[in-house]
Short mmCIF file of C-alpha atoms in Angstrom, two decimals:
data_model
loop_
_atom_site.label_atom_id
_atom_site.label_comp_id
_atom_site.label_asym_id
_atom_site.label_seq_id
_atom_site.Cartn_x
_atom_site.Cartn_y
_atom_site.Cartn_z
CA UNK A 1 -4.52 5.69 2.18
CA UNK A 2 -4.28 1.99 3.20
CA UNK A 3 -4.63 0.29 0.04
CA UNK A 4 -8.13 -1.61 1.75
CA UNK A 5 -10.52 -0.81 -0.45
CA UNK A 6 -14.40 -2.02 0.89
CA UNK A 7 -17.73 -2.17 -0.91
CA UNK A 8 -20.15 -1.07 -1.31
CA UNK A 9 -19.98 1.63 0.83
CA UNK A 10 -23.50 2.51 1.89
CA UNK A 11 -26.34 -0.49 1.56
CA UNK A 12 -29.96 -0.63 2.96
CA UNK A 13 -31.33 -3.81 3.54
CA UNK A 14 -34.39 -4.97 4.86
CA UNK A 15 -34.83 -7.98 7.67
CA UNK A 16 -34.61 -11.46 6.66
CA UNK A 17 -32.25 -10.29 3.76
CA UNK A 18 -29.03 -11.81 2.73
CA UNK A 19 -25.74 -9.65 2.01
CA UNK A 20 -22.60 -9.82 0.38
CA UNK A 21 -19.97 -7.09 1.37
CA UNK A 22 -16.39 -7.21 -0.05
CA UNK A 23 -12.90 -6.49 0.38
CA UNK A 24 -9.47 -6.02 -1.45
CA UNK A 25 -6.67 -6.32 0.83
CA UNK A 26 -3.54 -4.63 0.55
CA UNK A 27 -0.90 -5.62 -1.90
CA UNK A 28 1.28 -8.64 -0.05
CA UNK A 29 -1.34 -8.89 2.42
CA UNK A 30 -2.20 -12.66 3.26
CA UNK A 31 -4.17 -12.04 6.27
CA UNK A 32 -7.79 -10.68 6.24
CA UNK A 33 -10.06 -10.00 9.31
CA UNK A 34 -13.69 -8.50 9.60
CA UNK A 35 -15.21 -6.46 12.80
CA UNK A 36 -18.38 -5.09 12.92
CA UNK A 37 -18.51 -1.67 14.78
CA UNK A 38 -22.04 -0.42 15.67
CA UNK A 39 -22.80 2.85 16.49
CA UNK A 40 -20.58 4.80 19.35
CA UNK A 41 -18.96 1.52 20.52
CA UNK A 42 -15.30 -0.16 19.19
CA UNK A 43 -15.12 -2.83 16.58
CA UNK A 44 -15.84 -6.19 17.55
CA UNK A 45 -13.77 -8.88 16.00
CA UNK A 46 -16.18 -11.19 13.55
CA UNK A 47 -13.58 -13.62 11.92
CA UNK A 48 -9.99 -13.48 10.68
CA UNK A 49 -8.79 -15.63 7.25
CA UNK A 50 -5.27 -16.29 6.60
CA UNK A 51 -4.53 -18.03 3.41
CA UNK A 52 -8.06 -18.84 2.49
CA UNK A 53 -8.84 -20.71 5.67
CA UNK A 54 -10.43 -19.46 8.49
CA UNK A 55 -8.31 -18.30 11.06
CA UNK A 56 -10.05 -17.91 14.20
CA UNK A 57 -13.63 -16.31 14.85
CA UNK A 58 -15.62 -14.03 17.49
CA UNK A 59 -18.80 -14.65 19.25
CA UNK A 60 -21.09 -14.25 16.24
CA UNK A 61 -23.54 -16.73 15.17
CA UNK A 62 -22.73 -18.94 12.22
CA UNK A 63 -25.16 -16.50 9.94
CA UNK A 64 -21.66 -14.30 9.30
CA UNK A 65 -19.81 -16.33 7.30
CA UNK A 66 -16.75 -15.15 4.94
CA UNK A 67 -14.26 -16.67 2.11
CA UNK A 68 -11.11 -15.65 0.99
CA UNK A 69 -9.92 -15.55 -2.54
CA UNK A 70 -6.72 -17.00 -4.02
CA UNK A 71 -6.38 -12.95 -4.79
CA UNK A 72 -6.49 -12.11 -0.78
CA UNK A 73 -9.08 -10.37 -1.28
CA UNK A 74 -12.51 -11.28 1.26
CA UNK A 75 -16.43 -11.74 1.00
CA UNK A 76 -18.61 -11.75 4.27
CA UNK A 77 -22.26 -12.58 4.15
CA UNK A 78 -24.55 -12.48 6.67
CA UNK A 79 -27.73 -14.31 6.59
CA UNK A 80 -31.13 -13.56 7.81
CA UNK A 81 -30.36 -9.99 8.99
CA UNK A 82 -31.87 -8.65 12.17
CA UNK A 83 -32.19 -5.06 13.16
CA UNK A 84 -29.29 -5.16 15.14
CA UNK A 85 -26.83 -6.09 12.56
CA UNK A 86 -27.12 -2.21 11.61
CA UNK A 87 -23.34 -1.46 12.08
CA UNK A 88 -20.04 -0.17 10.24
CA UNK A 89 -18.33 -3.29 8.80
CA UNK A 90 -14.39 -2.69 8.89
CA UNK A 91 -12.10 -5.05 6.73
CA UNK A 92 -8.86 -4.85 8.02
CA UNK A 93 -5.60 -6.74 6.10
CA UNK A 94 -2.11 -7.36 6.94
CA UNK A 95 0.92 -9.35 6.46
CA UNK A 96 0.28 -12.50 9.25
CA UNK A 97 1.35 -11.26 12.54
CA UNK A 98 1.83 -7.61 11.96
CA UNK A 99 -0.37 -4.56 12.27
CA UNK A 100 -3.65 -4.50 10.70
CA UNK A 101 -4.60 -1.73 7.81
CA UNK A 102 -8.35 -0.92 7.75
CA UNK A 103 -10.55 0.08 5.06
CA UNK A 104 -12.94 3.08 5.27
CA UNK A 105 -15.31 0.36 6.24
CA UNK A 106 -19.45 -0.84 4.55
CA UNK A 107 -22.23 0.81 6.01
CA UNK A 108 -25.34 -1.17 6.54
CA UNK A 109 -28.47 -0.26 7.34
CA UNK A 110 -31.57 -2.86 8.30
CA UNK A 111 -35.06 -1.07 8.00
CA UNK B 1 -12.09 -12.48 30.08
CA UNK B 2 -10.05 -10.09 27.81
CA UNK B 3 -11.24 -6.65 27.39
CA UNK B 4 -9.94 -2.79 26.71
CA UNK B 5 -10.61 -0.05 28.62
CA UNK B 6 -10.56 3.57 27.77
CA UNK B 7 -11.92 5.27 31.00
CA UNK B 8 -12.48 8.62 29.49
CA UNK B 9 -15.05 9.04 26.76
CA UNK B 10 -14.20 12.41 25.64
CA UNK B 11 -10.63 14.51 26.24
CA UNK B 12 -10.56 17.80 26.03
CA UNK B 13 -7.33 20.04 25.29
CA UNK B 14 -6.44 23.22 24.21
CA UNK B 15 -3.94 23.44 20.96
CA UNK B 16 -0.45 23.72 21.81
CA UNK B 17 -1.23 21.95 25.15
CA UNK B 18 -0.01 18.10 26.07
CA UNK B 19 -2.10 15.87 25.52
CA UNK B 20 -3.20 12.07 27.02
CA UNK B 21 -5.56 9.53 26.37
CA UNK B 22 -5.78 6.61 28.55
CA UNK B 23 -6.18 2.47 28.10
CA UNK B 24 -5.98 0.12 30.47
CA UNK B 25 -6.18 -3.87 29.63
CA UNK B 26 -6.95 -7.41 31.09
CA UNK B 27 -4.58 -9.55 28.93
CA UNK B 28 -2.70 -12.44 30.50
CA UNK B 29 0.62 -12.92 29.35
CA UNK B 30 2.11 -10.20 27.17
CA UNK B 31 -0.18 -8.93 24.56
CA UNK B 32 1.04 -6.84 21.81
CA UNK B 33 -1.02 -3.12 21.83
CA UNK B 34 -2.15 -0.18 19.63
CA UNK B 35 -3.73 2.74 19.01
CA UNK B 36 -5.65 3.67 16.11
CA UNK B 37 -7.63 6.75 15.20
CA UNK B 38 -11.02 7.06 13.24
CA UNK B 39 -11.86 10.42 11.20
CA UNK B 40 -15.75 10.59 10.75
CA UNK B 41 -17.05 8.58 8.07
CA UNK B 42 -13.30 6.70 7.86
CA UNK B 43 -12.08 3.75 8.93
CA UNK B 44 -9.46 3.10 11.27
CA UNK B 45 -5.76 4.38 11.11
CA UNK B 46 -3.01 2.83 12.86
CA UNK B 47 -0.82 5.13 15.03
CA UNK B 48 1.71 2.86 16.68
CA UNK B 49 2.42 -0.24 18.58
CA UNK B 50 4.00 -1.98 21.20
CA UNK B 51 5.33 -5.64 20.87
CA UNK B 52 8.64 -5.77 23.80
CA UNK B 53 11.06 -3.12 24.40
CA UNK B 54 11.06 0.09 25.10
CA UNK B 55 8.41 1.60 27.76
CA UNK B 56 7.78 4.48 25.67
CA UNK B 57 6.82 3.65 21.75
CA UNK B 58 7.09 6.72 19.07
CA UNK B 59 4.55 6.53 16.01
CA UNK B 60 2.79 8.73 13.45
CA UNK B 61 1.93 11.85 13.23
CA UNK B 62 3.85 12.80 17.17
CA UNK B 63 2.10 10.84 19.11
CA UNK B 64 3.51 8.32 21.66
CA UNK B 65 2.60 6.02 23.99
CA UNK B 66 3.63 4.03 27.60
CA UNK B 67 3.94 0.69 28.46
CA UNK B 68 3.24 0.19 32.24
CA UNK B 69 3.28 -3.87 32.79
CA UNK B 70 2.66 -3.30 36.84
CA UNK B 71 -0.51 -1.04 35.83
CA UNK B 72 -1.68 -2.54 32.40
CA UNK B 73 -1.73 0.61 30.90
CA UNK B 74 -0.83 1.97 27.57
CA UNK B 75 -1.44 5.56 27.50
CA UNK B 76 -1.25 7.58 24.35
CA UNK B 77 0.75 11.01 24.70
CA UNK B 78 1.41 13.55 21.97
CA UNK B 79 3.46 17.10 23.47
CA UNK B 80 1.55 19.40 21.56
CA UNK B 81 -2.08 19.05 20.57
CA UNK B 82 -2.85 20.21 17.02
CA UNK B 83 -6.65 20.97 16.17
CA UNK B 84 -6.34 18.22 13.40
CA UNK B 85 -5.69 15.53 16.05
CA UNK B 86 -9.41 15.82 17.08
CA UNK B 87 -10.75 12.16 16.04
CA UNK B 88 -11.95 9.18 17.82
CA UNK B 89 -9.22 7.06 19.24
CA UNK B 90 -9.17 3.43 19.89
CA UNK B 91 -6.64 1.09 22.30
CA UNK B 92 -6.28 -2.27 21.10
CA UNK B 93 -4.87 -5.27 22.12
CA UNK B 94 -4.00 -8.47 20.60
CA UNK B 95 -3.64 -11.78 22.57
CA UNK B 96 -0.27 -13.01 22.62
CA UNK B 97 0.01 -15.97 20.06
CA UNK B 98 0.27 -19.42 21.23
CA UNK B 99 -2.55 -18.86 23.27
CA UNK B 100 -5.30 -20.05 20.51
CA UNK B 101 -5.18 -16.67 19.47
CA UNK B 102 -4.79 -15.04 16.02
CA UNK B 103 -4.24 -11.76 15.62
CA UNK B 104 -7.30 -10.37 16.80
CA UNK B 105 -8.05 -6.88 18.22
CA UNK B 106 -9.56 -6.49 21.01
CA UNK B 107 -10.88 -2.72 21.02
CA UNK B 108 -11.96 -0.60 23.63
CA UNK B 109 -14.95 1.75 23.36
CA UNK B 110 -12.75 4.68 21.92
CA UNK B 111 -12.24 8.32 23.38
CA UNK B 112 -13.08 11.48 21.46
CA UNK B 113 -10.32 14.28 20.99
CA UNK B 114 -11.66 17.84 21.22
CA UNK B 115 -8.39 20.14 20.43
CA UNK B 116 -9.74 23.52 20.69
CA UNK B 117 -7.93 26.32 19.01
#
């Protein structure tokens, strides 16, 4: 038990949708970061946030976008979704600069 | 460009046996490394990490792993497979900071555990 807590867990969406997914962090935990893992590959780094700011960001297009709350905790939406964006969506929170704490992860599905 | 590699995509070991699960990495400079495991339908767990110091790193649940710098490796060990360590494991790598980077993970593509009894 990592004290990550995601939701929801399970969401169908169809494409051209909007969603919201969201994350409490860990107690003490000023860092967030999102990955997306899609089926039978590793995650894949989205964005980090550190203190409400965002604190570096992977190769996806500017339709994932995220906040961070005074709380910690973390909102990503994505925007127009595409097939493809079928995936497990992993929140992941630490203190800044130590080992990351993962939740049990969102799973969406795009019909 | 960075990237994590986990050659094997499934390991297969019988209980009691020694086990390994190899990672390999293309990081300049010195990156900090881990290994996580994922039960189905779970995220991801953190096992242990290596930052500076010591070649060989201890972490949860028995398992180990060893930092080679000459062979940019980071292979995780455990002496005796249980039947509960069957999971999917992931190497992961985090630029060193200074370097524009963050705190990301860089992941490689995972290998799954069979222990068989």
């Amino acid at each position: 038990e990592t004290g990550v807590t995601q939701s929801p867990t399970h969401l169908i969406k169809t494409r051209g949708q909007q969603v919201t997914l969201r994350c409490s962090s860990q107690s003490g935990h000023n860092t967030v970061s999102w990955y997306q893992q899609a089926l039978g590959q590793g995650p894949q780094f989205i964005f980090q946030y550190y203190r409400e700011e965002e604190n570096g960001r992977g190769n996806f297009p500017p339709r994932f976008s995220g906040l961070q709350f005074p709380n910690y905790s973390s909102e990503l939406n994505v925007n127009a979704l595409e097939l493809d964006d079928s995936a497990l969506y992993l929140c992941a929170s630490s203190p800044y600069g130590q080992p990351q704490h993962f939740g049990d992860g969102t799973r969406l599905s795009i019909l | 460009a960075q990237s994590v590699a986990q050659p094997e995509d499934q390991v297969n070991v019988a209980e009691g046996n020694p086990l390994t699960v190899k990672c390999t990495y293309s990081v300049s400079g010195n990156p900090y490394l881990f290994w996580y495991v994922q039960y189905p339908n779970r995220g991801l767990q953190f096992l242990l990490k290596y930052i500076t110091g010591d070649n060989l790193v201890k972490g949860s649940y028995g398992f180990e792993a060893e930092f080679n710098k000459s062979q940019t490796s980071f292979h995780l060990k455990k002496p005796s497979a249980l039947v509960s360590d069957s999971a999917l494991y992931f190497c992961a790598v985090s630029p060193p900071r200074g370097s524009g980077n963050t705190g990301k993970l860089i992941f490689g593509q995972g290998t799954t555990l069979q222990v068989k009894p």
